[in-house]
């Protein structure tokens, strides 16, 4: 099974979070993701101006384990597996813990905090995604669960302090505590914005509960000495943003998988280059032998033939090399990425990039692109099409060995920087004249935008699904992403 979630990561960068879920029962699983990017000709992004090195410079991929899922209400219980494992390592920690004890303690803090973040994100996303009034009772239950999770987690800290655990060891616990607090404040603020926009009456009803959790958490943060967001900060809360980013990377480092990237099919590439060299040498040798037999060894015609044969030999070598490389590039992958933890090989990923001629694009993909406007077809302007191919191979048994938690697969977080596409765009603002009637007009500004179309094919076993996204962008950056 493959899930995909697109979003705007920043002004210039798209992010696709692709989940590859490998169910139990089969040892190995293979997935494919093929992406076609349709680019307006006006952007001048083509095989001459945008080559493989440019593409791989602009794309960034992180591979991490899918966070084990626990409903928020279950996570609030002291009998759930994440809390039990956290409680066991915290309460069994000695005042002078060994390196192994400390690693286990740090690992469980990271895992509990990561699971909490995933759980609270999914809970609020389900409640706020449809743009309708929220379920007030469910929101109250959610905030009660959050408060209970805080009580459970912080009670462990109180018990560890009674055991005189060294401050440098307690610091890991405080990192987890601060991260939980940051996540809650972030999602509560998003909830307030949603309620103000879509459900003002719901906000009025929930305001006492929201106020209570925000006030109590703010007071706790001040007492604990954690950084807080300040209104009117002279430095625009630079220190808070930097620290929160480092904290997030630290907590989630438990889930990221080490990767080893190298060029794919290097041996075959060298065989092709050797074949090209051999063919060119055959041509030069045949010409040399033919003129030698006809004119002899030390004659002017033989000398001229040698020079010309070697001139053509180099050109033939390069042409044959380019021909084979072009023919093979659409069938082979550019890079192979091994996913392994120590000696345990979790799987591998292969990726490839090519510009695709329109005649080689499958009819179904062309149909999904749905490019029928007479304004475009009548001009005969062609779009440039990039194909980005990925193949993932996962070892389900190896994934299960990575953690005692139920792991379902991996997430591939792909970030694609589109700055290169914006280089030759027109100005984002266009001066316009609005006719107000009665001979009156007003100068206004319009926005000049361009559209990229992403069509993504997801293949797993016998199932094939397609997704189409339209990206609206201008010289100022990405404005919107819409699923068609």
mmCIF file of N, CA, C and O in Angstrom, residues 202-293:
data_model
loop_
_atom_site.group_PDB
_atom_site.id
_atom_site.type_symbol
_atom_site.label_atom_id
_atom_site.label_comp_id
_atom_site.label_asym_id
_atom_site.label_seq_id
_atom_site.Cartn_x
_atom_site.Cartn_y
_atom_site.Cartn_z
ATOM 1 N N UNK A 202 -18.409 27.746 17.922
ATOM 2 C CA UNK A 202 -17.676 26.652 18.549
ATOM 3 C C UNK A 202 -16.519 27.175 19.386
ATOM 4 O O UNK A 202 -16.229 26.640 20.463
ATOM 5 N N UNK A 203 -15.875 28.246 18.911
ATOM 6 C CA UNK A 203 -14.778 28.827 19.684
ATOM 7 C C UNK A 203 -15.292 29.412 21.004
ATOM 8 O O UNK A 203 -14.658 29.234 22.050
ATOM 9 N N UNK A 204 -16.431 30.083 20.936
ATOM 10 C CA UNK A 204 -16.994 30.653 22.158
ATOM 11 C C UNK A 204 -17.267 29.561 23.189
ATOM 12 O O UNK A 204 -17.041 29.749 24.390
ATOM 13 N N UNK A 205 -17.763 28.394 22.711
ATOM 14 C CA UNK A 205 -18.088 27.303 23.628
ATOM 15 C C UNK A 205 -16.823 26.638 24.184
ATOM 16 O O UNK A 205 -16.796 26.203 25.346
ATOM 17 N N UNK A 206 -15.771 26.564 23.354
ATOM 18 C CA UNK A 206 -14.555 25.860 23.767
ATOM 19 C C UNK A 206 -13.506 26.786 24.383
ATOM 20 O O UNK A 206 -12.484 26.312 24.882
ATOM 21 N N UNK A 207 -13.752 28.084 24.348
ATOM 22 C CA UNK A 207 -12.742 29.037 24.817
ATOM 23 C C UNK A 207 -12.267 28.766 26.251
ATOM 24 O O UNK A 207 -11.054 28.813 26.507
ATOM 25 N N UNK A 208 -13.149 28.458 27.221
ATOM 26 C CA UNK A 208 -12.655 28.186 28.583
ATOM 27 C C UNK A 208 -11.682 27.003 28.632
ATOM 28 O O UNK A 208 -10.655 27.070 29.331
ATOM 29 N N UNK A 209 -11.980 25.931 27.889
ATOM 30 C CA UNK A 209 -11.086 24.767 27.884
ATOM 31 C C UNK A 209 -9.749 25.104 27.223
ATOM 32 O O UNK A 209 -8.685 24.701 27.702
ATOM 33 N N UNK A 210 -9.825 25.840 26.104
ATOM 34 C CA UNK A 210 -8.606 26.222 25.395
ATOM 35 C C UNK A 210 -7.762 27.152 26.265
ATOM 36 O O UNK A 210 -6.538 26.997 26.371
ATOM 37 N N UNK A 211 -8.445 28.113 26.897
ATOM 38 C CA UNK A 211 -7.729 29.070 27.739
ATOM 39 C C UNK A 211 -7.026 28.373 28.900
ATOM 40 O O UNK A 211 -5.889 28.697 29.248
ATOM 41 N N UNK A 212 -7.697 27.401 29.475
ATOM 42 C CA UNK A 212 -7.123 26.696 30.623
ATOM 43 C C UNK A 212 -5.838 25.957 30.235
ATOM 44 O O UNK A 212 -4.820 26.046 30.927
ATOM 45 N N UNK A 213 -5.867 25.238 29.110
ATOM 46 C CA UNK A 213 -4.691 24.452 28.731
ATOM 47 C C UNK A 213 -3.544 25.373 28.305
ATOM 48 O O UNK A 213 -2.373 25.108 28.608
ATOM 49 N N UNK A 214 -3.864 26.506 27.621
ATOM 50 C CA UNK A 214 -2.817 27.430 27.204
ATOM 51 C C UNK A 214 -2.184 28.134 28.404
ATOM 52 O O UNK A 214 -0.960 28.259 28.485
ATOM 53 N N UNK A 215 -3.031 28.596 29.344
ATOM 54 C CA UNK A 215 -2.512 29.313 30.513
ATOM 55 C C UNK A 215 -1.665 28.409 31.400
ATOM 56 O O UNK A 215 -0.576 28.790 31.848
ATOM 57 N N UNK A 216 -2.155 27.200 31.649
ATOM 58 C CA UNK A 216 -1.408 26.282 32.519
ATOM 59 C C UNK A 216 -0.088 25.884 31.871
ATOM 60 O O UNK A 216 0.943 25.766 32.554
ATOM 61 N N UNK A 217 -0.097 25.704 30.563
ATOM 62 C CA UNK A 217 1.132 25.303 29.875
ATOM 63 C C UNK A 217 2.136 26.465 29.843
ATOM 64 O O UNK A 217 3.342 26.259 30.003
ATOM 65 N N UNK A 218 1.635 27.682 29.644
ATOM 66 C CA UNK A 218 2.532 28.837 29.615
ATOM 67 C C UNK A 218 3.202 29.037 30.982
ATOM 68 O O UNK A 218 4.416 29.292 31.063
ATOM 69 N N UNK A 219 2.424 28.884 32.015
ATOM 70 C CA UNK A 219 2.965 29.024 33.366
ATOM 71 C C UNK A 219 4.010 27.935 33.629
ATOM 72 O O UNK A 219 5.070 28.196 34.229
ATOM 73 N N UNK A 220 3.719 26.718 33.194
ATOM 74 C CA UNK A 220 4.663 25.610 33.396
ATOM 75 C C UNK A 220 5.968 25.870 32.634
ATOM 76 O O UNK A 220 7.057 25.627 33.154
ATOM 77 N N UNK A 221 5.879 26.366 31.405
ATOM 78 C CA UNK A 221 7.069 26.625 30.596
ATOM 79 C C UNK A 221 7.958 27.672 31.265
ATOM 80 O O UNK A 221 9.190 27.558 31.261
ATOM 81 N N UNK A 222 7.334 28.703 31.825
ATOM 82 C CA UNK A 222 8.109 29.742 32.499
ATOM 83 C C UNK A 222 8.839 29.171 33.722
ATOM 84 O O UNK A 222 10.007 29.478 33.960
ATOM 85 N N UNK A 223 8.136 28.336 34.481
ATOM 86 C CA UNK A 223 8.754 27.732 35.663
ATOM 87 C C UNK A 223 9.895 26.792 35.287
ATOM 88 O O UNK A 223 10.914 26.722 35.986
ATOM 89 N N UNK A 224 9.709 26.061 34.185
ATOM 90 C CA UNK A 224 10.722 25.084 33.756
ATOM 91 C C UNK A 224 11.904 25.749 33.047
ATOM 92 O O UNK A 224 12.922 25.102 32.805
ATOM 93 N N UNK A 225 11.745 27.033 32.687
ATOM 94 C CA UNK A 225 12.828 27.737 32.005
ATOM 95 C C UNK A 225 12.892 27.463 30.514
ATOM 96 O O UNK A 225 13.949 27.666 29.892
ATOM 97 N N UNK A 226 11.776 27.014 29.920
ATOM 98 C CA UNK A 226 11.746 26.767 28.482
ATOM 99 C C UNK A 226 11.533 28.083 27.732
ATOM 100 O O UNK A 226 10.894 29.006 28.251
ATOM 101 N N UNK A 227 12.047 28.161 26.510
ATOM 102 C CA UNK A 227 11.837 29.344 25.683
ATOM 103 C C UNK A 227 10.370 29.454 25.297
ATOM 104 O O UNK A 227 9.718 28.445 25.005
ATOM 105 N N UNK A 228 9.847 30.677 25.277
ATOM 106 C CA UNK A 228 8.457 30.927 24.900
ATOM 107 C C UNK A 228 8.414 31.935 23.750
ATOM 108 O O UNK A 228 9.313 32.772 23.604
ATOM 109 N N UNK A 229 7.369 31.847 22.941
ATOM 110 C CA UNK A 229 7.155 32.819 21.880
ATOM 111 C C UNK A 229 6.722 34.135 22.515
ATOM 112 O O UNK A 229 5.824 34.165 23.352
ATOM 113 N N UNK A 230 7.386 35.231 22.109
ATOM 114 C CA UNK A 230 7.098 36.537 22.682
ATOM 115 C C UNK A 230 6.466 37.450 21.641
ATOM 116 O O UNK A 230 6.934 37.525 20.507
ATOM 117 N N UNK A 231 5.412 38.138 22.035
ATOM 118 C CA UNK A 231 4.779 39.131 21.170
ATOM 119 C C UNK A 231 5.655 40.377 21.147
ATOM 120 O O UNK A 231 6.017 40.913 22.182
ATOM 121 N N UNK A 232 6.002 40.828 19.936
ATOM 122 C CA UNK A 232 6.838 42.017 19.827
ATOM 123 C C UNK A 232 8.301 41.749 20.106
ATOM 124 O O UNK A 232 9.026 42.648 20.545
ATOM 125 N N UNK A 233 8.749 40.533 19.877
ATOM 126 C CA UNK A 233 10.158 40.181 20.111
ATOM 127 C C UNK A 233 11.065 41.026 19.227
ATOM 128 O O UNK A 233 10.831 41.163 18.017
ATOM 129 N N UNK A 234 12.115 41.584 19.823
ATOM 130 C CA UNK A 234 13.037 42.432 19.061
ATOM 131 C C UNK A 234 13.757 41.647 17.974
ATOM 132 O O UNK A 234 14.135 42.201 16.933
ATOM 133 N N UNK A 235 13.947 40.350 18.189
ATOM 134 C CA UNK A 235 14.658 39.503 17.215
ATOM 135 C C UNK A 235 13.725 38.545 16.499
ATOM 136 O O UNK A 235 14.156 37.524 15.953
ATOM 137 N N UNK A 236 12.421 38.858 16.507
ATOM 138 C CA UNK A 236 11.417 38.026 15.817
ATOM 139 C C UNK A 236 11.471 36.571 16.263
ATOM 140 O O UNK A 236 11.324 35.649 15.454
ATOM 141 N N UNK A 237 11.691 36.358 17.560
ATOM 142 C CA UNK A 237 11.709 35.014 18.147
ATOM 143 C C UNK A 237 12.691 34.072 17.455
ATOM 144 O O UNK A 237 12.453 32.867 17.326
ATOM 145 N N UNK A 238 13.803 34.652 17.003
ATOM 146 C CA UNK A 238 14.820 33.855 16.289
ATOM 147 C C UNK A 238 15.320 32.693 17.139
ATOM 148 O O UNK A 238 15.442 31.553 16.653
ATOM 149 N N UNK A 239 15.611 32.973 18.398
ATOM 150 C CA UNK A 239 16.176 31.941 19.257
ATOM 151 C C UNK A 239 15.181 30.801 19.470
ATOM 152 O O UNK A 239 15.557 29.621 19.454
ATOM 153 N N UNK A 240 13.881 31.150 19.637
ATOM 154 C CA UNK A 240 12.876 30.106 19.835
ATOM 155 C C UNK A 240 12.769 29.221 18.593
ATOM 156 O O UNK A 240 12.730 27.992 18.699
ATOM 157 N N UNK A 241 12.687 29.842 17.419
ATOM 158 C CA UNK A 241 12.524 29.085 16.175
ATOM 159 C C UNK A 241 13.726 28.159 15.959
ATOM 160 O O UNK A 241 13.572 26.983 15.588
ATOM 161 N N UNK A 242 14.929 28.677 16.194
ATOM 162 C CA UNK A 242 16.136 27.865 16.010
ATOM 163 C C UNK A 242 16.141 26.681 16.974
ATOM 164 O O UNK A 242 16.385 25.533 16.574
ATOM 165 N N UNK A 243 15.852 26.957 18.248
ATOM 166 C CA UNK A 243 15.886 25.898 19.264
ATOM 167 C C UNK A 243 14.798 24.854 18.999
ATOM 168 O O UNK A 243 15.042 23.648 19.129
ATOM 169 N N UNK A 244 13.592 25.312 18.618
ATOM 170 C CA UNK A 244 12.495 24.376 18.344
ATOM 171 C C UNK A 244 12.832 23.469 17.158
ATOM 172 O O UNK A 244 12.504 22.271 17.159
ATOM 173 N N UNK A 245 13.509 24.023 16.143
ATOM 174 C CA UNK A 245 13.912 23.213 14.994
ATOM 175 C C UNK A 245 14.933 22.157 15.367
ATOM 176 O O UNK A 245 14.840 21.000 14.936
ATOM 177 N N UNK A 246 15.927 22.532 16.191
ATOM 178 C CA UNK A 246 16.931 21.561 16.632
ATOM 179 C C UNK A 246 16.298 20.484 17.507
ATOM 180 O O UNK A 246 16.649 19.307 17.411
ATOM 181 N N UNK A 247 15.342 20.888 18.332
ATOM 182 C CA UNK A 247 14.666 19.945 19.217
ATOM 183 C C UNK A 247 13.868 18.931 18.407
ATOM 184 O O UNK A 247 13.873 17.723 18.690
ATOM 185 N N UNK A 248 13.181 19.396 17.371
ATOM 186 C CA UNK A 248 12.390 18.508 16.510
ATOM 187 C C UNK A 248 13.288 17.483 15.819
ATOM 188 O O UNK A 248 12.972 16.286 15.782
ATOM 189 N N UNK A 249 14.418 17.938 15.285
ATOM 190 C CA UNK A 249 15.340 17.011 14.612
ATOM 191 C C UNK A 249 15.891 15.983 15.598
ATOM 192 O O UNK A 249 16.069 14.807 15.258
ATOM 193 N N UNK A 250 16.180 16.428 16.818
ATOM 194 C CA UNK A 250 16.718 15.517 17.827
ATOM 195 C C UNK A 250 15.700 14.426 18.177
ATOM 196 O O UNK A 250 16.032 13.232 18.197
ATOM 197 N N UNK A 251 14.456 14.819 18.440
ATOM 198 C CA UNK A 251 13.437 13.847 18.838
ATOM 199 C C UNK A 251 13.160 12.859 17.718
ATOM 200 O O UNK A 251 13.046 11.643 17.949
ATOM 201 N N UNK A 252 13.082 13.338 16.490
ATOM 202 C CA UNK A 252 12.702 12.462 15.376
ATOM 203 C C UNK A 252 13.886 11.683 14.803
ATOM 204 O O UNK A 252 13.696 10.859 13.908
ATOM 205 N N UNK A 253 15.093 11.937 15.305
ATOM 206 C CA UNK A 253 16.264 11.223 14.801
ATOM 207 C C UNK A 253 16.169 9.720 15.039
ATOM 208 O O UNK A 253 16.832 8.928 14.363
ATOM 209 N N UNK A 254 15.335 9.315 15.990
ATOM 210 C CA UNK A 254 15.158 7.901 16.299
ATOM 211 C C UNK A 254 14.520 7.133 15.146
ATOM 212 O O UNK A 254 14.674 5.916 15.035
ATOM 213 N N UNK A 255 13.799 7.857 14.267
ATOM 214 C CA UNK A 255 13.038 7.206 13.203
ATOM 215 C C UNK A 255 13.736 7.260 11.846
ATOM 216 O O UNK A 255 13.384 6.506 10.946
ATOM 217 N N UNK A 256 14.700 8.176 11.687
ATOM 218 C CA UNK A 256 15.355 8.302 10.390
ATOM 219 C C UNK A 256 16.325 7.146 10.161
ATOM 220 O O UNK A 256 17.023 6.706 11.070
ATOM 221 N N UNK A 257 16.340 6.668 8.922
ATOM 222 C CA UNK A 257 17.171 5.518 8.566
ATOM 223 C C UNK A 257 18.404 5.964 7.797
ATOM 224 O O UNK A 257 18.301 6.804 6.884
ATOM 225 N N UNK A 258 19.577 5.423 8.120
ATOM 226 C CA UNK A 258 20.793 5.772 7.372
ATOM 227 C C UNK A 258 20.696 5.246 5.942
ATOM 228 O O UNK A 258 20.179 4.143 5.699
ATOM 229 N N UNK A 259 21.177 6.034 4.984
ATOM 230 C CA UNK A 259 21.161 5.618 3.580
ATOM 231 C C UNK A 259 22.555 5.782 2.982
ATOM 232 O O UNK A 259 23.342 6.622 3.430
ATOM 233 N N UNK A 260 22.847 4.963 1.981
ATOM 234 C CA UNK A 260 24.137 4.995 1.295
ATOM 235 C C UNK A 260 23.847 5.078 -0.201
ATOM 236 O O UNK A 260 23.372 4.116 -0.810
ATOM 237 N N UNK A 261 24.131 6.245 -0.796
ATOM 238 C CA UNK A 261 23.767 6.503 -2.190
ATOM 239 C C UNK A 261 24.978 6.325 -3.095
ATOM 240 O O UNK A 261 26.071 6.793 -2.798
ATOM 241 N N UNK A 262 24.750 5.643 -4.223
ATOM 242 C CA UNK A 262 25.827 5.463 -5.202
ATOM 243 C C UNK A 262 25.202 5.361 -6.584
ATOM 244 O O UNK A 262 24.005 5.127 -6.732
ATOM 245 N N UNK A 263 26.023 5.570 -7.589
ATOM 246 C CA UNK A 263 25.514 5.479 -8.968
ATOM 247 C C UNK A 263 25.092 4.044 -9.259
ATOM 248 O O UNK A 263 25.714 3.081 -8.808
ATOM 249 N N UNK A 264 24.049 3.922 -10.070
ATOM 250 C CA UNK A 264 23.507 2.610 -10.404
ATOM 251 C C UNK A 264 24.086 2.121 -11.733
ATOM 252 O O UNK A 264 24.399 2.920 -12.619
ATOM 253 N N UNK A 265 24.222 0.812 -11.864
ATOM 254 C CA UNK A 265 24.635 0.156 -13.116
ATOM 255 C C UNK A 265 25.977 0.701 -13.630
ATOM 256 O O UNK A 265 26.157 0.945 -14.819
ATOM 257 N N UNK A 266 26.940 0.900 -12.721
ATOM 258 C CA UNK A 266 28.248 1.422 -13.121
ATOM 259 C C UNK A 266 28.961 0.436 -14.050
ATOM 260 O O UNK A 266 29.562 0.838 -15.051
ATOM 261 N N UNK A 267 28.871 -0.851 -13.737
ATOM 262 C CA UNK A 267 29.550 -1.861 -14.571
ATOM 263 C C UNK A 267 28.991 -1.855 -15.995
ATOM 264 O O UNK A 267 29.744 -1.871 -16.975
ATOM 265 N N UNK A 268 27.653 -1.812 -16.113
ATOM 266 C CA UNK A 268 27.034 -1.800 -17.447
ATOM 267 C C UNK A 268 27.428 -0.541 -18.209
ATOM 268 O O UNK A 268 27.667 -0.591 -19.431
ATOM 269 N N UNK A 269 27.515 0.571 -17.499
ATOM 270 C CA UNK A 269 27.920 1.833 -18.135
ATOM 271 C C UNK A 269 29.319 1.715 -18.714
ATOM 272 O O UNK A 269 29.579 2.158 -19.838
ATOM 273 N N UNK A 270 30.248 1.087 -17.969
ATOM 274 C CA UNK A 270 31.611 0.926 -18.463
ATOM 275 C C UNK A 270 31.666 -0.048 -19.644
ATOM 276 O O UNK A 270 32.468 0.143 -20.567
ATOM 277 N N UNK A 271 30.807 -1.060 -19.614
ATOM 278 C CA UNK A 271 30.741 -1.989 -20.753
ATOM 279 C C UNK A 271 30.297 -1.254 -22.011
ATOM 280 O O UNK A 271 30.851 -1.447 -23.103
ATOM 281 N N UNK A 272 29.292 -0.372 -21.866
ATOM 282 C CA UNK A 272 28.799 0.406 -23.008
ATOM 283 C C UNK A 272 29.891 1.322 -23.541
ATOM 284 O O UNK A 272 30.106 1.420 -24.759
ATOM 285 N N UNK A 273 30.616 1.991 -22.645
ATOM 286 C CA UNK A 273 31.686 2.883 -23.083
ATOM 287 C C UNK A 273 32.800 2.089 -23.771
ATOM 288 O O UNK A 273 33.386 2.549 -24.761
ATOM 289 N N UNK A 274 33.085 0.901 -23.269
ATOM 290 C CA UNK A 274 34.106 0.048 -23.900
ATOM 291 C C UNK A 274 33.657 -0.400 -25.288
ATOM 292 O O UNK A 274 34.460 -0.449 -26.229
ATOM 293 N N UNK A 275 32.370 -0.705 -25.411
ATOM 294 C CA UNK A 275 31.832 -1.107 -26.714
ATOM 295 C C UNK A 275 31.946 0.032 -27.717
ATOM 296 O O UNK A 275 32.304 -0.178 -28.887
ATOM 297 N N UNK A 276 31.649 1.256 -27.255
ATOM 298 C CA UNK A 276 31.768 2.423 -28.131
ATOM 299 C C UNK A 276 33.215 2.605 -28.587
ATOM 300 O O UNK A 276 33.490 2.882 -29.767
ATOM 301 N N UNK A 277 34.157 2.423 -27.650
ATOM 302 C CA UNK A 277 35.575 2.553 -27.999
ATOM 303 C C UNK A 277 35.989 1.463 -28.989
ATOM 304 O O UNK A 277 36.752 1.716 -29.933
ATOM 305 N N UNK A 278 35.468 0.246 -28.798
ATOM 306 C CA UNK A 278 35.804 -0.861 -29.689
ATOM 307 C C UNK A 278 35.289 -0.645 -31.102
ATOM 308 O O UNK A 278 36.005 -0.895 -32.082
ATOM 309 N N UNK A 279 34.050 -0.155 -31.232
ATOM 310 C CA UNK A 279 33.477 0.089 -32.563
ATOM 311 C C UNK A 279 34.251 1.161 -33.314
ATOM 312 O O UNK A 279 34.505 1.041 -34.521
ATOM 313 N N UNK A 280 34.641 2.216 -32.585
ATOM 314 C CA UNK A 280 35.394 3.285 -33.250
ATOM 315 C C UNK A 280 36.787 2.795 -33.663
ATOM 316 O O UNK A 280 37.304 3.176 -34.712
ATOM 317 N N UNK A 281 37.370 1.917 -32.859
ATOM 318 C CA UNK A 281 38.692 1.379 -33.188
ATOM 319 C C UNK A 281 38.618 0.450 -34.398
ATOM 320 O O UNK A 281 39.535 0.429 -35.238
ATOM 321 N N UNK A 282 37.531 -0.307 -34.512
ATOM 322 C CA UNK A 282 37.346 -1.174 -35.685
ATOM 323 C C UNK A 282 37.327 -0.339 -36.958
ATOM 324 O O UNK A 282 37.960 -0.682 -37.968
ATOM 325 N N UNK A 283 36.585 0.808 -36.907
ATOM 326 C CA UNK A 283 36.510 1.690 -38.087
ATOM 327 C C UNK A 283 37.897 2.200 -38.470
ATOM 328 O O UNK A 283 38.310 2.141 -39.639
ATOM 329 N N UNK A 284 38.651 2.700 -37.456
ATOM 330 C CA UNK A 284 39.972 3.258 -37.745
ATOM 331 C C UNK A 284 40.920 2.180 -38.281
ATOM 332 O O UNK A 284 41.711 2.430 -39.207
ATOM 333 N N UNK A 285 40.853 0.994 -37.719
ATOM 334 C CA UNK A 285 41.746 -0.092 -38.137
ATOM 335 C C UNK A 285 41.442 -0.547 -39.565
ATOM 336 O O UNK A 285 42.362 -0.791 -40.368
ATOM 337 N N UNK A 286 40.165 -0.669 -39.907
ATOM 338 C CA UNK A 286 39.778 -1.091 -41.264
ATOM 339 C C UNK A 286 40.274 -0.087 -42.289
ATOM 340 O O UNK A 286 40.833 -0.453 -43.349
ATOM 341 N N UNK A 287 40.099 1.220 -41.998
ATOM 342 C CA UNK A 287 40.561 2.253 -42.927
ATOM 343 C C UNK A 287 42.080 2.180 -43.089
ATOM 344 O O UNK A 287 42.623 2.264 -44.207
ATOM 345 N N UNK A 288 42.783 2.000 -41.976
ATOM 346 C CA UNK A 288 44.257 1.936 -42.020
ATOM 347 C C UNK A 288 44.726 0.753 -42.845
ATOM 348 O O UNK A 288 45.616 0.878 -43.709
ATOM 349 N N UNK A 289 44.139 -0.416 -42.616
ATOM 350 C CA UNK A 289 44.549 -1.619 -43.362
ATOM 351 C C UNK A 289 44.244 -1.481 -44.851
ATOM 352 O O UNK A 289 45.045 -1.877 -45.702
ATOM 353 N N UNK A 290 43.089 -0.902 -45.167
ATOM 354 C CA UNK A 290 42.695 -0.783 -46.570
ATOM 355 C C UNK A 290 43.662 0.121 -47.337
ATOM 356 O O UNK A 290 44.125 -0.212 -48.441
ATOM 357 N N UNK A 291 44.012 1.283 -46.762
ATOM 358 C CA UNK A 291 44.928 2.207 -47.448
ATOM 359 C C UNK A 291 46.350 1.671 -47.441
ATOM 360 O O UNK A 291 47.123 1.927 -48.374
ATOM 361 N N UNK A 292 46.716 0.918 -46.407
ATOM 362 C CA UNK A 292 48.054 0.345 -46.365
ATOM 363 C C UNK A 292 48.241 -0.678 -47.481
ATOM 364 O O UNK A 292 49.301 -0.723 -48.148
ATOM 365 N N UNK A 293 47.215 -1.502 -47.708
ATOM 366 C CA UNK A 293 47.277 -2.505 -48.761
ATOM 367 C C UNK A 293 47.310 -1.861 -50.139
ATOM 368 O O UNK A 293 47.950 -2.365 -51.057
#
